[in-house]
PDB file of C-alpha atoms in Angstrom:
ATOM      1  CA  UNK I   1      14.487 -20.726 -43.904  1.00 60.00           C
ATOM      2  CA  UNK I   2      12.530 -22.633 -40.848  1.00 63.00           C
ATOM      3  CA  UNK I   3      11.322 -25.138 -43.787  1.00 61.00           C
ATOM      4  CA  UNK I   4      14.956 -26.338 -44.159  1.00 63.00           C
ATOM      5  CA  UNK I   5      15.843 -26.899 -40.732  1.00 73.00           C
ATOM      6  CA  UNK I   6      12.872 -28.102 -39.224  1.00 74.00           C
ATOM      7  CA  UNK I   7      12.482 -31.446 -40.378  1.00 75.00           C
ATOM      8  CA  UNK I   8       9.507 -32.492 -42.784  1.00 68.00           C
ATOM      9  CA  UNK I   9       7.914 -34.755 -40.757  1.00 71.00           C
ATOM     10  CA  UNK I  10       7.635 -32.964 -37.555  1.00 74.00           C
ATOM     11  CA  UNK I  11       5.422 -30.578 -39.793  1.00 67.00           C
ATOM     12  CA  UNK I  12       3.427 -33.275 -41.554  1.00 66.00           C
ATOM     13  CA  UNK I  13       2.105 -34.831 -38.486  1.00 68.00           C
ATOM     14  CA  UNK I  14       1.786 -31.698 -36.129  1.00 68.00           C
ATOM     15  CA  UNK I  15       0.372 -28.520 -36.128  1.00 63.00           C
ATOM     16  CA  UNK I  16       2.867 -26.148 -36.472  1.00 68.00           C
ATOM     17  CA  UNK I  17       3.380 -22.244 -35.759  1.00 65.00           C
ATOM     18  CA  UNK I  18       5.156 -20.316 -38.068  1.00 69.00           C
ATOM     19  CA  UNK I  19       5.702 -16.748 -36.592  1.00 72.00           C
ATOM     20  CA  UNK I  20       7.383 -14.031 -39.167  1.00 72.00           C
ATOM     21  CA  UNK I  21       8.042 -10.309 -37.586  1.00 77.00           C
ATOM     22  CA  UNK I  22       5.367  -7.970 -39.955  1.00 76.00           C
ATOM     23  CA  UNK I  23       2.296  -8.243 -40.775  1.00 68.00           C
ATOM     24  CA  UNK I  24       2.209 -10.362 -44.157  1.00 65.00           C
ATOM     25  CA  UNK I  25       2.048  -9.780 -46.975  1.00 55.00           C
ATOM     26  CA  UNK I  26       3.851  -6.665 -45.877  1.00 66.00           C
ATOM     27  CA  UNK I  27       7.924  -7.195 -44.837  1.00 68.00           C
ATOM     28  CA  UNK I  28       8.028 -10.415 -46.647  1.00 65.00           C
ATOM     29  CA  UNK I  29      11.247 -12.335 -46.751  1.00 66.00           C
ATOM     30  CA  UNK I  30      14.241 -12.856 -45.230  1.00 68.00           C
ATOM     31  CA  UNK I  31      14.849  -9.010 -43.930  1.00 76.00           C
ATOM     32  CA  UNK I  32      11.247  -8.290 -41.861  1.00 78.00           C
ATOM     33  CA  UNK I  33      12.403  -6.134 -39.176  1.00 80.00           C
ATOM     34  CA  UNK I  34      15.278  -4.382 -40.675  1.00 79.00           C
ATOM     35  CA  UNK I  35      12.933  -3.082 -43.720  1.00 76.00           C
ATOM     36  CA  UNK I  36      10.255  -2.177 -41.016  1.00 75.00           C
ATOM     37  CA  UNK I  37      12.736  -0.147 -39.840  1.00 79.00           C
ATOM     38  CA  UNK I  38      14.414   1.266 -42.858  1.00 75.00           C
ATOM     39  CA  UNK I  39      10.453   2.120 -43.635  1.00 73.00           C
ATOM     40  CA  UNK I  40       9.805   4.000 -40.237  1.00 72.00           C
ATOM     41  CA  UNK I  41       7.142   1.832 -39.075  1.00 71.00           C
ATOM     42  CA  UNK I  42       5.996   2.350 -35.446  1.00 66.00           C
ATOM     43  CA  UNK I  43       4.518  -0.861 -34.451  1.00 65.00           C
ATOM     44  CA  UNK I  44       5.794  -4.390 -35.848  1.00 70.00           C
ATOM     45  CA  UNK I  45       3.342  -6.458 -35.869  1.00 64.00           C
ATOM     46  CA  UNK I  46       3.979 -10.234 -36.290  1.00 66.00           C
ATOM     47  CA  UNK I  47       1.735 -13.030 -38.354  1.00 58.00           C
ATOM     48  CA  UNK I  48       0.702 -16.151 -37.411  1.00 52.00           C
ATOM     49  CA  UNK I  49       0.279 -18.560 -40.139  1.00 55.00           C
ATOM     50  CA  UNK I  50      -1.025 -21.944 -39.684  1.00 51.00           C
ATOM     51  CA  UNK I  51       1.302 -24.430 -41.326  1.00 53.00           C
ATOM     52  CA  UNK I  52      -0.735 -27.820 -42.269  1.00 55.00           C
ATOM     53  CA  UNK I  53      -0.511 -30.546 -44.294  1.00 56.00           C
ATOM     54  CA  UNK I  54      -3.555 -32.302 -45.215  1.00 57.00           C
ATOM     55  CA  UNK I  55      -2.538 -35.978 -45.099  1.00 63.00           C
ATOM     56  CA  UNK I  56      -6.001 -37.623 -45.916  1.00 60.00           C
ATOM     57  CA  UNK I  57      -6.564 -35.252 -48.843  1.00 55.00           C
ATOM     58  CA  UNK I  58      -3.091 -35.118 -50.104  1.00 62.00           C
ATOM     59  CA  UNK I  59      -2.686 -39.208 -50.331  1.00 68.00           C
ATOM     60  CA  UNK I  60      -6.380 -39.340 -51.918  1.00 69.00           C
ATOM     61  CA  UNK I  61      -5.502 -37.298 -54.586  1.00 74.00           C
ATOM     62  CA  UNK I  62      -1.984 -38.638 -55.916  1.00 85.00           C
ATOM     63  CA  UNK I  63      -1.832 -38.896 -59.239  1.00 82.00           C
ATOM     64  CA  UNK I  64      -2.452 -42.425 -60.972  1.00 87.00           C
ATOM     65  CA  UNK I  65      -0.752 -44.588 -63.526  1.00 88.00           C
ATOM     66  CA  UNK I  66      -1.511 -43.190 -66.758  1.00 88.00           C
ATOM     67  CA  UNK I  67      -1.712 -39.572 -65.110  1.00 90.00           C
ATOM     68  CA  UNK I  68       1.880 -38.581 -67.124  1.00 89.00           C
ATOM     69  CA  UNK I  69       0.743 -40.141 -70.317  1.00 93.00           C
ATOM     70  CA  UNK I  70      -2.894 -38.303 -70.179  1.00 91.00           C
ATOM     71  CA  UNK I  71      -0.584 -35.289 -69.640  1.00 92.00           C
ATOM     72  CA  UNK I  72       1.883 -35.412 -72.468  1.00 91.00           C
ATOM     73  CA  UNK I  73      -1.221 -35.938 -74.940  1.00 94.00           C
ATOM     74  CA  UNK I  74      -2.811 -32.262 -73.816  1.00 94.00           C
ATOM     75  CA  UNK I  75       0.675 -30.428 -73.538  1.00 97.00           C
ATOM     76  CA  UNK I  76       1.798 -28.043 -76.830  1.00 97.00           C
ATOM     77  CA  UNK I  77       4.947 -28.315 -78.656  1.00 97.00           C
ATOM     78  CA  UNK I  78       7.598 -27.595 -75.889  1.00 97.00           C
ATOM     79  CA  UNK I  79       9.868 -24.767 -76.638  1.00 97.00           C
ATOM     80  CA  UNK I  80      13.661 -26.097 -77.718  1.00 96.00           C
ATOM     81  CA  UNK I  81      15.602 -24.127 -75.321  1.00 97.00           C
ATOM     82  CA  UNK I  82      15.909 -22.123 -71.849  1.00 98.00           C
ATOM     83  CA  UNK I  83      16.108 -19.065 -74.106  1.00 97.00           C
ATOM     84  CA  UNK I  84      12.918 -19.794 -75.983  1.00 97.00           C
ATOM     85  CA  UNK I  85      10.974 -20.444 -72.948  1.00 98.00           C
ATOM     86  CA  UNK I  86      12.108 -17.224 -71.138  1.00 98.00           C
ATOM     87  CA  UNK I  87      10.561 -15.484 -74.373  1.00 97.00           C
ATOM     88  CA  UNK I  88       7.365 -17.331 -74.425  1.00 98.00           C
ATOM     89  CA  UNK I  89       7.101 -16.883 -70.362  1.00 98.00           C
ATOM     90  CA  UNK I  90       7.811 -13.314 -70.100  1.00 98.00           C
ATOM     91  CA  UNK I  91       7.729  -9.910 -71.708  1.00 97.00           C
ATOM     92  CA  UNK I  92      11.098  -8.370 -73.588  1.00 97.00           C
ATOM     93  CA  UNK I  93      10.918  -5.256 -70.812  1.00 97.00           C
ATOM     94  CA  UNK I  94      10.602  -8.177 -67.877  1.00 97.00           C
ATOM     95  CA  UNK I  95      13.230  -7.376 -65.309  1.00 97.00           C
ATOM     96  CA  UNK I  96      14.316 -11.031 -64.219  1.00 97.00           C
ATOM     97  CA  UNK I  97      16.443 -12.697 -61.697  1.00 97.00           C
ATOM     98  CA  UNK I  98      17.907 -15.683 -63.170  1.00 97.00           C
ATOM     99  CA  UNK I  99      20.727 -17.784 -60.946  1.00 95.00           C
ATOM    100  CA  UNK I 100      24.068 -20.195 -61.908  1.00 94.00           C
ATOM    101  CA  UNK I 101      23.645 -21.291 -58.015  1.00 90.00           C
ATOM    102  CA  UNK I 102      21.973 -20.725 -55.312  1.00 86.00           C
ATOM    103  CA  UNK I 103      24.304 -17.571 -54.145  1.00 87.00           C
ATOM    104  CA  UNK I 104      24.926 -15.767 -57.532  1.00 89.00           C
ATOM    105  CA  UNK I 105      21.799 -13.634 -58.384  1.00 91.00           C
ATOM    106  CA  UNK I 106      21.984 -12.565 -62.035  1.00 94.00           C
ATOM    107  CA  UNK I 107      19.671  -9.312 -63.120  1.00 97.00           C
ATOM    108  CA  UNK I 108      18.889  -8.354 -66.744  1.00 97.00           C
ATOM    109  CA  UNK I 109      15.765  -7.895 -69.149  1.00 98.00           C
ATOM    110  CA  UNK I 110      13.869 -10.799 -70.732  1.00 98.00           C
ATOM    111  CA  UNK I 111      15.434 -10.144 -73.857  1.00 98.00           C
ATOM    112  CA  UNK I 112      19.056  -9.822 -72.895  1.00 98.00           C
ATOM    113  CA  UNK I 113      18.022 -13.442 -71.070  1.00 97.00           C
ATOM    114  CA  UNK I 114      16.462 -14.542 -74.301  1.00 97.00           C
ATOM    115  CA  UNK I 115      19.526 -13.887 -76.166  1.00 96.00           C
ATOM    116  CA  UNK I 116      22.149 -15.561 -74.168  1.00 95.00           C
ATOM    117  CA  UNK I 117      23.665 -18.875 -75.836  1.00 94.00           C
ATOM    118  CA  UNK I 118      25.240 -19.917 -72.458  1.00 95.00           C
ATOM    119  CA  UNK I 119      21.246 -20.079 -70.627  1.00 97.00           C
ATOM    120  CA  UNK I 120      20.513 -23.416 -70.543  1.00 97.00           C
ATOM    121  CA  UNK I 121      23.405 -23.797 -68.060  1.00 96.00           C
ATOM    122  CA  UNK I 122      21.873 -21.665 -65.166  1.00 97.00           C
ATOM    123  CA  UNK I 123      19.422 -23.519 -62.917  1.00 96.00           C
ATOM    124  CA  UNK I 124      17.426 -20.962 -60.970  1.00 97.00           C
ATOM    125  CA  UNK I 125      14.592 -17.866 -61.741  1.00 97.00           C
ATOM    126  CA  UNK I 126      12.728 -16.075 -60.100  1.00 95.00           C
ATOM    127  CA  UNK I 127       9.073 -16.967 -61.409  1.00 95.00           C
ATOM    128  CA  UNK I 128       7.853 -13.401 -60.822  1.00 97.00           C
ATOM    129  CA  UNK I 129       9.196 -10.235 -62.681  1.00 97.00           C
ATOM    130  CA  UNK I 130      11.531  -7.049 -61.019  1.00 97.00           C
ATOM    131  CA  UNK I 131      10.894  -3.736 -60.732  1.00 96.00           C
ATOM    132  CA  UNK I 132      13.141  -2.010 -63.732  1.00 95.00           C
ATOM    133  CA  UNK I 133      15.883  -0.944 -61.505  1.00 93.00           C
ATOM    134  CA  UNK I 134      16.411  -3.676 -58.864  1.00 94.00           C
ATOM    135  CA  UNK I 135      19.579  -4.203 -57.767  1.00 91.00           C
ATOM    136  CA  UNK I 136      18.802  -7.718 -55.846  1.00 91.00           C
ATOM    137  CA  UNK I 137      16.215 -10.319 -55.366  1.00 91.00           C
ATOM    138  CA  UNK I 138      14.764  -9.068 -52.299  1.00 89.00           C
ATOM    139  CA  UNK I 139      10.742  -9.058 -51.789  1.00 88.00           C
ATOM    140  CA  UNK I 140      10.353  -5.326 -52.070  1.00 91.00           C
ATOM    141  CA  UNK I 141      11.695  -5.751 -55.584  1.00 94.00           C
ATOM    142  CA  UNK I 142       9.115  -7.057 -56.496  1.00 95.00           C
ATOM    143  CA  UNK I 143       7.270  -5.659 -59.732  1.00 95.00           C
ATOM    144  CA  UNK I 144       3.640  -7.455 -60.350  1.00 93.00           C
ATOM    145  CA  UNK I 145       2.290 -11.375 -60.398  1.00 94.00           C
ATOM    146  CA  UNK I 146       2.506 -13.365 -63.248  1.00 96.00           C
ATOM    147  CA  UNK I 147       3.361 -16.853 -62.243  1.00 97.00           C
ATOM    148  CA  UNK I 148       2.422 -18.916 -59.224  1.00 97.00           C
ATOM    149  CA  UNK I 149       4.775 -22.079 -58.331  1.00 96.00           C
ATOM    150  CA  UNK I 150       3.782 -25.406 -57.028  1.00 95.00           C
ATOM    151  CA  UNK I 151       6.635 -27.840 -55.721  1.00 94.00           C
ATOM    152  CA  UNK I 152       6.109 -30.909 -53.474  1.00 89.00           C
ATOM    153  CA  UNK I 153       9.550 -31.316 -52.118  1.00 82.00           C
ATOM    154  CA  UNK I 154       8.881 -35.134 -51.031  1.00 83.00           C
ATOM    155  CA  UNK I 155      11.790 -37.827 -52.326  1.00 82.00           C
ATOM    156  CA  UNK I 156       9.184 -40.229 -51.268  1.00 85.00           C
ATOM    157  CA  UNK I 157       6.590 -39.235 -53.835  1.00 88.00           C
ATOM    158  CA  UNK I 158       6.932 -39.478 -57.081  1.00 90.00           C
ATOM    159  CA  UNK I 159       6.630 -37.745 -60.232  1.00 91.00           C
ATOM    160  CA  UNK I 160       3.849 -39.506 -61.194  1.00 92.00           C
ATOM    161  CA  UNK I 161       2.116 -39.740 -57.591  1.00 92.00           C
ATOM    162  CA  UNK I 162       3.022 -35.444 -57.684  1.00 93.00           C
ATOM    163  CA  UNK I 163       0.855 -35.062 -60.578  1.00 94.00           C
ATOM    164  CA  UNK I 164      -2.122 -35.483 -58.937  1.00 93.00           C
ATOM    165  CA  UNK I 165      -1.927 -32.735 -56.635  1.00 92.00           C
ATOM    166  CA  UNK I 166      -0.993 -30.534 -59.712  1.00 93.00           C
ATOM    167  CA  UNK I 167      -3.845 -31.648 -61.991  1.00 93.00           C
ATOM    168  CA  UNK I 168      -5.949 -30.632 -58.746  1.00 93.00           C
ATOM    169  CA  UNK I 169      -4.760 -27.070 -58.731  1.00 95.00           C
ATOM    170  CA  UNK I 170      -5.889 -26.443 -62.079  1.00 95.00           C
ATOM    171  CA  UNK I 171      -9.589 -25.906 -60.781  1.00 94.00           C
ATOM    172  CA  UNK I 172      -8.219 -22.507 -59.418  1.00 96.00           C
ATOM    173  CA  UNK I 173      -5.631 -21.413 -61.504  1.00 97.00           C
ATOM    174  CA  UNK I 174      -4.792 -22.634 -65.295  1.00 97.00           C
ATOM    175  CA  UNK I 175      -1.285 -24.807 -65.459  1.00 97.00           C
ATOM    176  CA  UNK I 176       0.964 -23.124 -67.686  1.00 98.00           C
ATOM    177  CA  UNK I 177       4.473 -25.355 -67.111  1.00 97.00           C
ATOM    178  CA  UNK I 178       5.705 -28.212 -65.257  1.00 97.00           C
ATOM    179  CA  UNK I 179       9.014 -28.577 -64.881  1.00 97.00           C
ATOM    180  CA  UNK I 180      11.183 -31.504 -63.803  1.00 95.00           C
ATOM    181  CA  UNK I 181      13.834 -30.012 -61.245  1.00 94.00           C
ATOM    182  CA  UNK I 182      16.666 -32.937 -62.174  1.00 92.00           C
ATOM    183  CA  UNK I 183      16.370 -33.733 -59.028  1.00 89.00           C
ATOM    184  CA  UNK I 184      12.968 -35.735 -56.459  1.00 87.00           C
ATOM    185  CA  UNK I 185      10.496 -32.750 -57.410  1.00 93.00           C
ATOM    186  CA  UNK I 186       8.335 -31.287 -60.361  1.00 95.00           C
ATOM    187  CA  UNK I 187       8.130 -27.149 -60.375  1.00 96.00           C
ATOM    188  CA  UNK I 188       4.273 -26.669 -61.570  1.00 97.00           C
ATOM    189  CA  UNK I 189       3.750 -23.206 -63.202  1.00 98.00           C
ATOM    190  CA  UNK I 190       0.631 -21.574 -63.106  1.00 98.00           C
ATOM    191  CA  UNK I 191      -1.153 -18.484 -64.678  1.00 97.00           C
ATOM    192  CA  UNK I 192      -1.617 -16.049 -62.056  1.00 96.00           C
ATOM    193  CA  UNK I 193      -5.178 -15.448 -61.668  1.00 96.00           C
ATOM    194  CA  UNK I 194      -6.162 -11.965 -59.319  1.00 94.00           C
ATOM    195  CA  UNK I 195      -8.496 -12.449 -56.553  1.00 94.00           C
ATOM    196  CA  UNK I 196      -7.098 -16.282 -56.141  1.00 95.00           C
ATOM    197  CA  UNK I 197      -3.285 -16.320 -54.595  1.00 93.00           C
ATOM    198  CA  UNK I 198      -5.104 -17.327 -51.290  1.00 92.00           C
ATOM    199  CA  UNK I 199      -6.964 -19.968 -52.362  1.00 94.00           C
ATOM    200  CA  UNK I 200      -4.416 -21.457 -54.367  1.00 95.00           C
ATOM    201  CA  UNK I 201      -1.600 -21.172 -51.782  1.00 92.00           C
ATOM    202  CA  UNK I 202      -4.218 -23.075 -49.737  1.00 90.00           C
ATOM    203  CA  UNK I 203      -4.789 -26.018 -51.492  1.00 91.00           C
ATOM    204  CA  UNK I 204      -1.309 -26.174 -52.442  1.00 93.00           C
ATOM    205  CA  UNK I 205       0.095 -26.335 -49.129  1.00 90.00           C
ATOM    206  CA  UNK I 206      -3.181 -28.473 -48.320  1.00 88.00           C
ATOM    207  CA  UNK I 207      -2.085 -31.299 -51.015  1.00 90.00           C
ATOM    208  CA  UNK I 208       1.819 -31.051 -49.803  1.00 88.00           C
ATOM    209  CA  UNK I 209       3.422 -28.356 -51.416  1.00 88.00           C
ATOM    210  CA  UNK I 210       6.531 -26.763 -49.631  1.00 82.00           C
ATOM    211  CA  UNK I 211       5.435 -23.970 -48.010  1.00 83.00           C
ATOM    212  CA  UNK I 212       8.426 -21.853 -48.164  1.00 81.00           C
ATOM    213  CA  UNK I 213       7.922 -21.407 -51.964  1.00 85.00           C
ATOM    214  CA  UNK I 214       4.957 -18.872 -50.613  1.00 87.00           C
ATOM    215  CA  UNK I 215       7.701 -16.791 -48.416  1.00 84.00           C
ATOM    216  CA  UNK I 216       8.243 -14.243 -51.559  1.00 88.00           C
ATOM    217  CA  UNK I 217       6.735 -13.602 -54.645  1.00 91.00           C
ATOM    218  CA  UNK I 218      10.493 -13.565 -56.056  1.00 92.00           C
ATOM    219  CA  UNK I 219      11.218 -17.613 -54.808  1.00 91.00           C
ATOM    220  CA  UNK I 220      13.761 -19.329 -56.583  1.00 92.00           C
ATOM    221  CA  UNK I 221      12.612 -22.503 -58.829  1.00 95.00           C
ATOM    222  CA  UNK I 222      14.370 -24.600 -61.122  1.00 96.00           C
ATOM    223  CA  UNK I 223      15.113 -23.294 -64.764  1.00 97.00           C
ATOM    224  CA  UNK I 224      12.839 -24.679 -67.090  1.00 98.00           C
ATOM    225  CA  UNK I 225      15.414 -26.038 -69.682  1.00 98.00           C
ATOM    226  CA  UNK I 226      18.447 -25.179 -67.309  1.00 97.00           C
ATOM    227  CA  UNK I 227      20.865 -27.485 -65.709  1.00 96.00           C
ATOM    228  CA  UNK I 228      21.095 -29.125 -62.037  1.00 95.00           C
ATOM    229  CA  UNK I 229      24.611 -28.912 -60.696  1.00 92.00           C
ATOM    230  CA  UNK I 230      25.762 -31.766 -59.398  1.00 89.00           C
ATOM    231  CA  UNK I 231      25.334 -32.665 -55.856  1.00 84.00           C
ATOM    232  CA  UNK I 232      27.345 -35.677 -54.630  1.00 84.00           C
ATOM    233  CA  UNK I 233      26.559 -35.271 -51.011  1.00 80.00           C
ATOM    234  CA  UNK I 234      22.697 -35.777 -51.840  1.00 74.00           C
ATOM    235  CA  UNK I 235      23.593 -38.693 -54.171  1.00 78.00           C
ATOM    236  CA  UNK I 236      23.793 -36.602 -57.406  1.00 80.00           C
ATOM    237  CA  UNK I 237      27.550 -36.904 -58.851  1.00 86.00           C
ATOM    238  CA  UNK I 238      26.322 -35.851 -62.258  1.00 90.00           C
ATOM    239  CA  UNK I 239      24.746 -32.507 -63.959  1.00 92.00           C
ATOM    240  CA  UNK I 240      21.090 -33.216 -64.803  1.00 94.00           C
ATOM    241  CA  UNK I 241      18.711 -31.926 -67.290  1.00 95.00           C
ATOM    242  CA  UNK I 242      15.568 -29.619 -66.031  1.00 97.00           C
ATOM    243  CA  UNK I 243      13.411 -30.223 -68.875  1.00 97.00           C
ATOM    244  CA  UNK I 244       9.903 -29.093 -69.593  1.00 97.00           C
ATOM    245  CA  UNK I 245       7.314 -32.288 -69.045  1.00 96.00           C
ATOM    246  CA  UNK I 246       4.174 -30.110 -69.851  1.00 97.00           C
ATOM    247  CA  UNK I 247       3.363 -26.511 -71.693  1.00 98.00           C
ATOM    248  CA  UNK I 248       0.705 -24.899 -72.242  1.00 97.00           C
ATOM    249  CA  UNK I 249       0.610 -21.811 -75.143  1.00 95.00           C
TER     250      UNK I 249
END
């Protein structure tokens, strides 16, 4: 997508355009015009989102020293395993997309997921459930709102200096999850609250999030409890762990 070729800070320090063929929320994804088409529609009309970072606000409210240990003292007993979190996350009848890579989409109920001894090596899911019969990830797949994601994709902030912004969110939505990717970024999990996507995609983007994560309801994040492949071209030779930092029952 645009947010992986278009360089970070050209974004950070301009105003930028972001033009997607259909009028959003409708069409989303990576398909726009050819489901517009499939559907019959007559006129395409495009959207014009705003894409902004808020660099005052977002450096104001970086998390502090002490943030992570404030954290760990409010968080629940963690679940042991990717399996045991998928159960705690999601209903049995969930239809969910769950991922080895970035190219292998993997569909199958919440309790066939739950039951899997070989879990904890995947690294992607979809945070959002599937209609029953999908046969892909695509956004008209999509079955209702459960989670929304928060991920400030930043190497130069860190995970400490990320919790900030995430505490922040809580005002709008309640935090459910955070995850540590293995990798420069924390996946925040939040309970999807109606009437509030908006405002919470907002202040996400407002505080730094990525804003491709708000592209589809059915974005791939990090597994909580799976495992980063390793990725010696970005400086990560090994596998790393994508354990849960934070729950919330």
């Amino acid at each position: 997508g645009w947010s992986e070729i278009i360089p970070k800070d050209i974004v950070n320090n301009n105003k930028c355009i972001c033009l997607h063929p259909s009028p959003l929320p409708k069409y989303r994804g990576g398909s726009p015009i050819q489901n517009q088409i499939i559907s019959g529609e007559k006129i395409i009309g495009p959207k014009l989102p705003f894409v902004k970072k808020d660099e005052k606000v977002a450096n104001d409210m970086l998390g502090k020293p002490g943030d992570y240990e404030r954290l760990i003292l409010r968080s629940d007993p963690i679940p042991g395993n990717a399996a045991e979190a998928i159960a705690k996350l999601f209903e049995p009848s969930d239809m969910l997309c769950i991922q080895p890579d970035r190219y292998k989409p993997t569909l199958a109920f919440a309790s066939e997921w739950a039951s899997r001894p070989d879990l904890s090596a995947f690294q992607f899911i979809s945070h959002n459930p599937l209609i029953d019969h999908a046969d892909s990830r695509k956004s008209e797949n999509f079955k209702s709102p459960r989670y929304l994601v928060h991920e400030i994709d930043d190497k130069e902030i860190s995970h400490e200096q990320q919790l900030g912004p995430a505490l922040a969110l809580e005002k709008v939505c309640p935090l459910k999850m955070i995850v540590n990717s293995g990798g420069k970024s924390l996946h925040c999990w939040y309970q999807w609250i109606p009437g509030r996507k908006e405002q919470f995609r907002r202040l996400s983007i407002k505080l730094g999030a990525d804003p491709s994560i708000y592209t589809t309801p059915l974005h791939l994040v990090r597994l909580p409890l799976g495992t980063r492949e390793p990725d010696p071209e970005r400086g990560q030779p090994f596998p790393a762990e994508q354990p849960i930092i934070f729950w919330k029952d």
